[in-house]
mmCIF file of C-alpha atoms and ligand atoms in Angstrom:
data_model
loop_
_atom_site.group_PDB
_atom_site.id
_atom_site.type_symbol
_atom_site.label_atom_id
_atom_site.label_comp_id
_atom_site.label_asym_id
_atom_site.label_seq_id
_atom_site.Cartn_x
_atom_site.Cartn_y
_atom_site.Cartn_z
ATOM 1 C CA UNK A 1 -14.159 17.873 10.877
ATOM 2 C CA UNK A 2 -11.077 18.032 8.500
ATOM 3 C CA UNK A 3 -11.403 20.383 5.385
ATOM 4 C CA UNK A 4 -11.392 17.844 2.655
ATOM 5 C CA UNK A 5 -13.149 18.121 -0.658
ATOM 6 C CA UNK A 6 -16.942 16.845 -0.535
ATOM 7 C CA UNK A 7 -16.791 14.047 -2.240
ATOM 8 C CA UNK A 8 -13.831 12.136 -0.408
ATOM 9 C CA UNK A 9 -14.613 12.838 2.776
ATOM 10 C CA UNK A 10 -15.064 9.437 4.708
ATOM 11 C CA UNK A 11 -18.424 9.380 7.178
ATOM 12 C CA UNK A 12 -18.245 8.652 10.941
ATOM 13 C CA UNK A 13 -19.438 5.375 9.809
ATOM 14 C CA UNK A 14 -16.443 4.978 7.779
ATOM 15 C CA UNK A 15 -14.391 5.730 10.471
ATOM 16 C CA UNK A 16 -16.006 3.622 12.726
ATOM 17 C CA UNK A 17 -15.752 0.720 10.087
ATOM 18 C CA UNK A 18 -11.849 1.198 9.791
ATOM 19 C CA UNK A 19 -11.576 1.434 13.251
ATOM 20 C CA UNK A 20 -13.463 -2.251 13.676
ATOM 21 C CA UNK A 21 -12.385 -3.805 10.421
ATOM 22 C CA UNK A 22 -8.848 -2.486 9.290
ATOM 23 C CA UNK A 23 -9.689 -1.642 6.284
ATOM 24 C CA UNK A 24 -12.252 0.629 3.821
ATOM 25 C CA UNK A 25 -12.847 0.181 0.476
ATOM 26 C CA UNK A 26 -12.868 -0.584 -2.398
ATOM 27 C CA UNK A 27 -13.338 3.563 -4.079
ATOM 28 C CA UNK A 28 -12.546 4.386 -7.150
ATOM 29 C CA UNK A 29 -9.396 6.751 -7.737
ATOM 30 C CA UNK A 30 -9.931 6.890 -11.247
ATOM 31 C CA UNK A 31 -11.509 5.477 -14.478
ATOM 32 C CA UNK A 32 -10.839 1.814 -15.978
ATOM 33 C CA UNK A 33 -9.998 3.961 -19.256
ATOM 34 C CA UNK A 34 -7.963 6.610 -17.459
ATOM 35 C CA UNK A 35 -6.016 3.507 -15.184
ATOM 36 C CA UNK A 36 -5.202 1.830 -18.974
ATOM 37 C CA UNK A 37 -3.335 5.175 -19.855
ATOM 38 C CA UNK A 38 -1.655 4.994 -16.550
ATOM 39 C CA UNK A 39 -0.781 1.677 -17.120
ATOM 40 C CA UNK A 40 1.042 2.579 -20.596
ATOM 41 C CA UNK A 41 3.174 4.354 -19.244
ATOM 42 C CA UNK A 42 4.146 2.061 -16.502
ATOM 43 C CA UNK A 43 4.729 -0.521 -18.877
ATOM 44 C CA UNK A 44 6.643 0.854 -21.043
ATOM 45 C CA UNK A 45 8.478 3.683 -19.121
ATOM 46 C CA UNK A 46 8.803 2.522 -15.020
ATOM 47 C CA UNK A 47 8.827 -1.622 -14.793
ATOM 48 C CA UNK A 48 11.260 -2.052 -17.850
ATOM 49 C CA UNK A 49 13.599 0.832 -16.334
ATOM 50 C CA UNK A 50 16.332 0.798 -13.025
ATOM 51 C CA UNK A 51 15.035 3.468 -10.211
ATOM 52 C CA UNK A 52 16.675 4.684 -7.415
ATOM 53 C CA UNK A 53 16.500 1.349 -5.041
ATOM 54 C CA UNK A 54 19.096 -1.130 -6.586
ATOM 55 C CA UNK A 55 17.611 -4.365 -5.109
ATOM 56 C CA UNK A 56 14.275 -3.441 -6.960
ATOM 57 C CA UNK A 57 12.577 -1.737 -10.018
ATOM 58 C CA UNK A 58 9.293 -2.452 -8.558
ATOM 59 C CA UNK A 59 10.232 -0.010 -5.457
ATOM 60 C CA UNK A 60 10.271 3.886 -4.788
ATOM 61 C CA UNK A 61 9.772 4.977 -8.541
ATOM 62 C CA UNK A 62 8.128 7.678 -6.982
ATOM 63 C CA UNK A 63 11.662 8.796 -7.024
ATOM 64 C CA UNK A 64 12.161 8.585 -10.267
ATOM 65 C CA UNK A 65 8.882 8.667 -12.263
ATOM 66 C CA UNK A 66 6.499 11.734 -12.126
ATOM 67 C CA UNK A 67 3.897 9.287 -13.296
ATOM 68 C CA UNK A 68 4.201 7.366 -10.220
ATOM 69 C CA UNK A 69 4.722 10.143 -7.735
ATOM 70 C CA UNK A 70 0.906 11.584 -9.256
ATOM 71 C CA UNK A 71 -0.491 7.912 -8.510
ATOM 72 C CA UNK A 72 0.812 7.762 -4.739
ATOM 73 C CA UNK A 73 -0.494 11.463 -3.936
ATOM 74 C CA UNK A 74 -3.702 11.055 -5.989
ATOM 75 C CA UNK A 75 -6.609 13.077 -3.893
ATOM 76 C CA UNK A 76 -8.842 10.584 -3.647
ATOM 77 C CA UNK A 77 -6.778 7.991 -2.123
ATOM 78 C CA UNK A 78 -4.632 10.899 0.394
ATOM 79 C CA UNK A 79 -7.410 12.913 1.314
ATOM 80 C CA UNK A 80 -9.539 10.052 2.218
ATOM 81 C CA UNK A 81 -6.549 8.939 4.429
ATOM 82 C CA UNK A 82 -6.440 12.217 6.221
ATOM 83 C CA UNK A 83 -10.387 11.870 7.108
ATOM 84 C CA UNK A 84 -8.426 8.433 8.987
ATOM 85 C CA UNK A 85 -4.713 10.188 10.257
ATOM 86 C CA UNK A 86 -5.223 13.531 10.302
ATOM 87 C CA UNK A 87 -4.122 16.724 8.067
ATOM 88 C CA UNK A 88 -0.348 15.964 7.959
ATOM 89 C CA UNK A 89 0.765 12.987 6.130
ATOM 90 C CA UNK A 90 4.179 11.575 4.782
ATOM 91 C CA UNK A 91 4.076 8.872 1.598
ATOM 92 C CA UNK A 92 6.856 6.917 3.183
ATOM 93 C CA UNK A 93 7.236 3.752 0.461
ATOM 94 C CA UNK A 94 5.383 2.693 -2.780
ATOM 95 C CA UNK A 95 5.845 -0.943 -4.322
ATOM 96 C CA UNK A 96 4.553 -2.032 -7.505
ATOM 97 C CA UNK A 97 2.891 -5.617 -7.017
ATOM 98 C CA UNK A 98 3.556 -7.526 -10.695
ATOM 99 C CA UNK A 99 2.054 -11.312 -10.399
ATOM 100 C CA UNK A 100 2.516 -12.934 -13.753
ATOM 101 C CA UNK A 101 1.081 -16.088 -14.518
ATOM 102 C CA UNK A 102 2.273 -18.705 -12.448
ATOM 103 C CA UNK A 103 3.954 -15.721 -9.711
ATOM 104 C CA UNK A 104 3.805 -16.798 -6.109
ATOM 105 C CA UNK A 105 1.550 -17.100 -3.326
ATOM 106 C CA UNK A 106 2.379 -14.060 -0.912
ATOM 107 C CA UNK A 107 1.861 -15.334 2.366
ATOM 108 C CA UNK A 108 -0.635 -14.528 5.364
ATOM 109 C CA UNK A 109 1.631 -11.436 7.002
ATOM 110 C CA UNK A 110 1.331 -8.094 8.635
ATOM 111 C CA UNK A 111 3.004 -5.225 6.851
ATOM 112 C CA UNK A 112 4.728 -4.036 10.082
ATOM 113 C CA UNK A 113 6.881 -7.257 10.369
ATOM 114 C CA UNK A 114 8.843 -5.879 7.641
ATOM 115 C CA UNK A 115 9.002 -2.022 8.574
ATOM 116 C CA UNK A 116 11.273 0.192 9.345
ATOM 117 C CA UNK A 117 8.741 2.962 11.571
ATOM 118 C CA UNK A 118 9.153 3.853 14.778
ATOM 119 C CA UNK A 119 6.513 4.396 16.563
ATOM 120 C CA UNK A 120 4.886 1.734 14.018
ATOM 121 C CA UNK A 121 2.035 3.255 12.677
ATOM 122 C CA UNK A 122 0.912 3.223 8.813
ATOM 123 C CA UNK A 123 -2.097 3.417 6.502
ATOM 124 C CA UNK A 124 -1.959 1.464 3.419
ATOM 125 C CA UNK A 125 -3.495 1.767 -0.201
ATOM 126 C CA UNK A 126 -3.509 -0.811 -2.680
ATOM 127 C CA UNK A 127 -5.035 0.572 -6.199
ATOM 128 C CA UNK A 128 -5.388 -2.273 -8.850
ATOM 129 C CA UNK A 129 -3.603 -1.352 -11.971
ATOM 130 C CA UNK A 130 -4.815 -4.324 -13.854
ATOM 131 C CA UNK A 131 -8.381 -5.457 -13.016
ATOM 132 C CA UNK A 132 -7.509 -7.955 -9.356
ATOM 133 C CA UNK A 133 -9.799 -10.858 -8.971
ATOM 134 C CA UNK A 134 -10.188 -14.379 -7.364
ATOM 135 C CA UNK A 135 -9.148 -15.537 -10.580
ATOM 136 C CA UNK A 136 -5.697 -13.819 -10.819
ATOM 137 C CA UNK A 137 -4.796 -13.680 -7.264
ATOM 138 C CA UNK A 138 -6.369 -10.714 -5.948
ATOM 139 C CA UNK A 139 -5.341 -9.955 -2.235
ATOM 140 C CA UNK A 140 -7.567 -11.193 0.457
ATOM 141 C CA UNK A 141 -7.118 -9.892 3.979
ATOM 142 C CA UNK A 142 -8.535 -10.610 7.597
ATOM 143 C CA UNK A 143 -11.290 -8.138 8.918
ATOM 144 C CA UNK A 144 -10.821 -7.337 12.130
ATOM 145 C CA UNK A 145 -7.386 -8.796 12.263
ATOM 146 C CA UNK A 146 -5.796 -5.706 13.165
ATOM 147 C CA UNK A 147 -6.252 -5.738 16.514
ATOM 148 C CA UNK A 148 -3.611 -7.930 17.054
ATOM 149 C CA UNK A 149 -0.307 -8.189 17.020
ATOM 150 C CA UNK A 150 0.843 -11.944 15.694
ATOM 151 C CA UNK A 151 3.853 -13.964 15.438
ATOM 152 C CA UNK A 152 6.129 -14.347 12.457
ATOM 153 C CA UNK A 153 7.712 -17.287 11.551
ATOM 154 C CA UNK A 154 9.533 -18.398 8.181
ATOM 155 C CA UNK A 155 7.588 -19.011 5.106
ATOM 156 C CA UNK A 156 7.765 -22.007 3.685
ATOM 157 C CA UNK A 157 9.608 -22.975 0.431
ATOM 158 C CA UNK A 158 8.408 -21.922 -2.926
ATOM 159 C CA UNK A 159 6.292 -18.178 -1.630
ATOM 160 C CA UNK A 160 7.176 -14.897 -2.527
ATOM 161 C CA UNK A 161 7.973 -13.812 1.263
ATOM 162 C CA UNK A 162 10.532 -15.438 3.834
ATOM 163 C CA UNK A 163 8.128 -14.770 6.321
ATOM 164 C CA UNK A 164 4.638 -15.290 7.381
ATOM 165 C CA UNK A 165 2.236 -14.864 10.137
ATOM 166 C CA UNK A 166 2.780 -18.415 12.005
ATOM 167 C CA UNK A 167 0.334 -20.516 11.262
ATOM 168 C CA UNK A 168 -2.127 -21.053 13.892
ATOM 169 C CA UNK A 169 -2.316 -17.738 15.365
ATOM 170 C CA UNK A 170 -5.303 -16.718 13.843
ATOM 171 C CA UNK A 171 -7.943 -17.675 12.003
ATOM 172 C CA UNK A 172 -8.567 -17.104 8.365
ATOM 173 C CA UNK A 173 -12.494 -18.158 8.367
ATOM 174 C CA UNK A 174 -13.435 -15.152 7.929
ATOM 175 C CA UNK A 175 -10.964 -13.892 4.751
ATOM 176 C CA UNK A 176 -12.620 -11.610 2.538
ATOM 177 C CA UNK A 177 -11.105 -11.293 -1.594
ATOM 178 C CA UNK A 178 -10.676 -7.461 -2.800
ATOM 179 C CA UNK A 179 -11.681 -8.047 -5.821
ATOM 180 C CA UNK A 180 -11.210 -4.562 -8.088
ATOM 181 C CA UNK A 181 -12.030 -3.027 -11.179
ATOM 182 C CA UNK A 182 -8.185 -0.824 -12.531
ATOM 183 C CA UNK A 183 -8.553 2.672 -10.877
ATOM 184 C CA UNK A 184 -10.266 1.418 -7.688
ATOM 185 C CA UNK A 185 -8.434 1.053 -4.630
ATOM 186 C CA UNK A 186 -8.600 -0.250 -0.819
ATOM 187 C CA UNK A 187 -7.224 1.018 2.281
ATOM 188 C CA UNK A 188 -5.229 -1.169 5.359
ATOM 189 C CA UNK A 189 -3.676 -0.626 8.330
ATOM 190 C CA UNK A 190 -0.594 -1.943 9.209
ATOM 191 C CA UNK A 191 -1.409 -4.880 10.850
ATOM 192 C CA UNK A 192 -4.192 -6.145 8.909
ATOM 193 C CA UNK A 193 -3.930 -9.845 7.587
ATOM 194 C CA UNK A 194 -3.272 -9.839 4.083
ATOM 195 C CA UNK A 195 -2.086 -12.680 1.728
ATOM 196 C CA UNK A 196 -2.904 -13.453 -2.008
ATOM 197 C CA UNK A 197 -2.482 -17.057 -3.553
ATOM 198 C CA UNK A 198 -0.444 -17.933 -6.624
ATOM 199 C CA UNK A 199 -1.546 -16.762 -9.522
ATOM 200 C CA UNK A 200 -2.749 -19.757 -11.619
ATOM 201 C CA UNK A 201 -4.903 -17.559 -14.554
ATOM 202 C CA UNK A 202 -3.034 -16.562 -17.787
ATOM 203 C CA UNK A 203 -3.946 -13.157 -16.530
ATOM 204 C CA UNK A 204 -1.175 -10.773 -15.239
ATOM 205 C CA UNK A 205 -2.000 -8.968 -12.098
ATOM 206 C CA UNK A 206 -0.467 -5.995 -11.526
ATOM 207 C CA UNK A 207 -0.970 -3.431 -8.615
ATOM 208 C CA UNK A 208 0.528 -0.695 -6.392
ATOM 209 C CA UNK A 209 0.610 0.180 -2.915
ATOM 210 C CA UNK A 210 1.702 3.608 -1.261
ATOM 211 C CA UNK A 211 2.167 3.619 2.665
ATOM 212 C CA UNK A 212 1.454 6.464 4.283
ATOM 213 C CA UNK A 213 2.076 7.875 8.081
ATOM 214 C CA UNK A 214 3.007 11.037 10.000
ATOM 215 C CA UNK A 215 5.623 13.419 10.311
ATOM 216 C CA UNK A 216 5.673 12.476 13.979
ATOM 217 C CA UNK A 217 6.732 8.887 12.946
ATOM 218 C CA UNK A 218 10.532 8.408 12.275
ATOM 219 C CA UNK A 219 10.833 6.812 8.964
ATOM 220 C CA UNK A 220 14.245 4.953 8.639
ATOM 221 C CA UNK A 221 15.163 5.537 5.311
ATOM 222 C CA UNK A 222 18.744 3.964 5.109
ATOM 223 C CA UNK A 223 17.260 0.424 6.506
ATOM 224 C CA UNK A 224 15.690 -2.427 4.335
ATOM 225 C CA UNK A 225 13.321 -2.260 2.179
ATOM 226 C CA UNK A 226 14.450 1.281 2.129
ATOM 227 C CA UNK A 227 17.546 2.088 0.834
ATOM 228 C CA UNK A 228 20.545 4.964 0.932
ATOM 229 C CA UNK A 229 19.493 7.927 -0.801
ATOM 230 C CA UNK A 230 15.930 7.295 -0.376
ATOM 231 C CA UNK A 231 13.180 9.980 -0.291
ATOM 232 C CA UNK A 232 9.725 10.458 1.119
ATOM 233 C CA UNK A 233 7.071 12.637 -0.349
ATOM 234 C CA UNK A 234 5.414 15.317 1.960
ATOM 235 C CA UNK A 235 1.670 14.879 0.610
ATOM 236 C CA UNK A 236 -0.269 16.412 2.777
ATOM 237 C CA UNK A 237 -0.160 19.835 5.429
ATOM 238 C CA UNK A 238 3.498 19.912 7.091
ATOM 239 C CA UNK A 239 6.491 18.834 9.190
ATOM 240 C CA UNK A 240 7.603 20.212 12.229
ATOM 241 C CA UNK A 241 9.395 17.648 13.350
ATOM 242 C CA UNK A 242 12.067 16.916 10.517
ATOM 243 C CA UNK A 243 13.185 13.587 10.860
ATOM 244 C CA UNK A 244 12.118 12.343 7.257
ATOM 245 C CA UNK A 245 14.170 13.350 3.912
ATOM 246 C CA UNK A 246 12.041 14.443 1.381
ATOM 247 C CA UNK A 247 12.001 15.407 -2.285
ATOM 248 C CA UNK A 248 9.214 17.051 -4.603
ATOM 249 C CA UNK A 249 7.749 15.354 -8.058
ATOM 250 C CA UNK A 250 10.443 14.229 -10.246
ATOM 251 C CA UNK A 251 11.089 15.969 -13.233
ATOM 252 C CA UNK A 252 10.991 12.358 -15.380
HETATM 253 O O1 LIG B 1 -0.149 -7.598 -3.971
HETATM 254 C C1 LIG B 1 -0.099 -8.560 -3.180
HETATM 255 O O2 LIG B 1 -0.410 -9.676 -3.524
HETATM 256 C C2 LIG B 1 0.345 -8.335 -1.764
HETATM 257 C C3 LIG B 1 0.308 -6.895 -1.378
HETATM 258 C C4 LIG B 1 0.885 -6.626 -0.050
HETATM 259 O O3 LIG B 1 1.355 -7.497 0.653
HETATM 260 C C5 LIG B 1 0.853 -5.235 0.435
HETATM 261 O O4 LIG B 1 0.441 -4.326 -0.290
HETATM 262 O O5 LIG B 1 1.256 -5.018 1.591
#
């Protein structure tokens, strides 16, 4: 088994579960109280400030922000990934996930529709910043959904993607809400069904996602929604294969 610290090591039930499902969770990465420090700082420091991707504050401040970069290489979240990919593991993209009052329903997709990974392989976390729940549009996703692969078609008018998984293709019977407390988190693969509805609560909802995958996988870092000069981080064991940029934690 993996050397990883007792208490985030993931069981063979776990596995099996992620395996079956396409996704684990919710954990808990940190406190409510120590997530309302974090999210301080974000506020006042990373969402009202240009980073390094000029189509986007909301993307790659783990560029830019040493706040940020500690968030998307927080142990719990990596090492618990590792139990699922293995020792060596690149945070190729983070994306901060702001859905004001009124923001937009975020259509039925799979992330890998929009990716630029070859071969196309990814595990997701999405850690709720503010608390998520039915009420303020938490995300919902598709157990078992994962397996696979569907057509995309264009959204339709008024949602916060211009595409979606057509509808039709599958079956959303069985959605499930990830309801979470600020601090807790829950992991996806890259193909798992995901949506979340528009947000009709006075209630913000903010949250943030880090995508993760190996060295082995050639990230392409110049191509949307990755941009020129982008870096990834190198969170975890090494790369022998070098076709990633990376950079250390920012100074701020
Ligand atoms: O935050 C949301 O509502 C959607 C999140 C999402 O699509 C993702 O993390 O891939």
């Amino acid at each position: 088994m993996l050397e990883v610290a007792p208490e985030y090591q993931l069981s063979r039930d776990d596995v099996d579960f992620f395996v079956t499902q396409g996704y684990l969770g919710p954990f808990a990465a940190m406190s409510a109280a120590e997530m309302a420090q974090i999210r301080r700082g974000i506020d006042e420091t990373v969402l009202t400030a240009d980073g390094p991707n000029p189509r986007s504050r909301a993307q790659s401040r783990h560029m830019d922000q040493p706040l940020v970069y500690d968030l998307a290489t927080h142990p719990a979240i990596i090492e618990r990934i590792a139990c699922l990919l293995g020792p060596d593991l690149i945070v190729w993209a983070t994306n901060f996930w702001l859905k004001a009052p009124g923001g937009a329903e975020i259509p039925w997709h799979q992330d890998i529709n929009f990716w630029p990974l070859e071969p196309p392989l990814n595990t997701s976390a999405w850690i709720a910043i503010d608390a998520a729940t039915v009420e303020n549009s938490c995300v919902q996703i598709i157990p078992g959904s994962h397996r696979e692969s569907l057509p995309h078609s264009k959204a339709e008018a008024g949602m916060a993607f211009g595409k979606m998984a057509q509808p039709g293709s599958f079956d959303a019977a069985g959605a499930i809400d990830m309801e979470l407390q600020p601090g807790e988190f829950f992991i996806f693969s890259e193909r798992t069904l995901h949506r979340s509805s528009t947000n009709t609560s006075n209630k913000r909802r903010l949250g943030f996602s880090l995508r993760v995958t190996l060295p082995q996988v050639h990230v392409f870092q110049d191509r949307s929604p990755l941009h020129a000069g982008h870096t990834a981080i190198l969170a975890r064991g090494r790369d022998v294969m070098g076709f990633n940029r990376y950079a250390g934690r920012p100074a701020g």
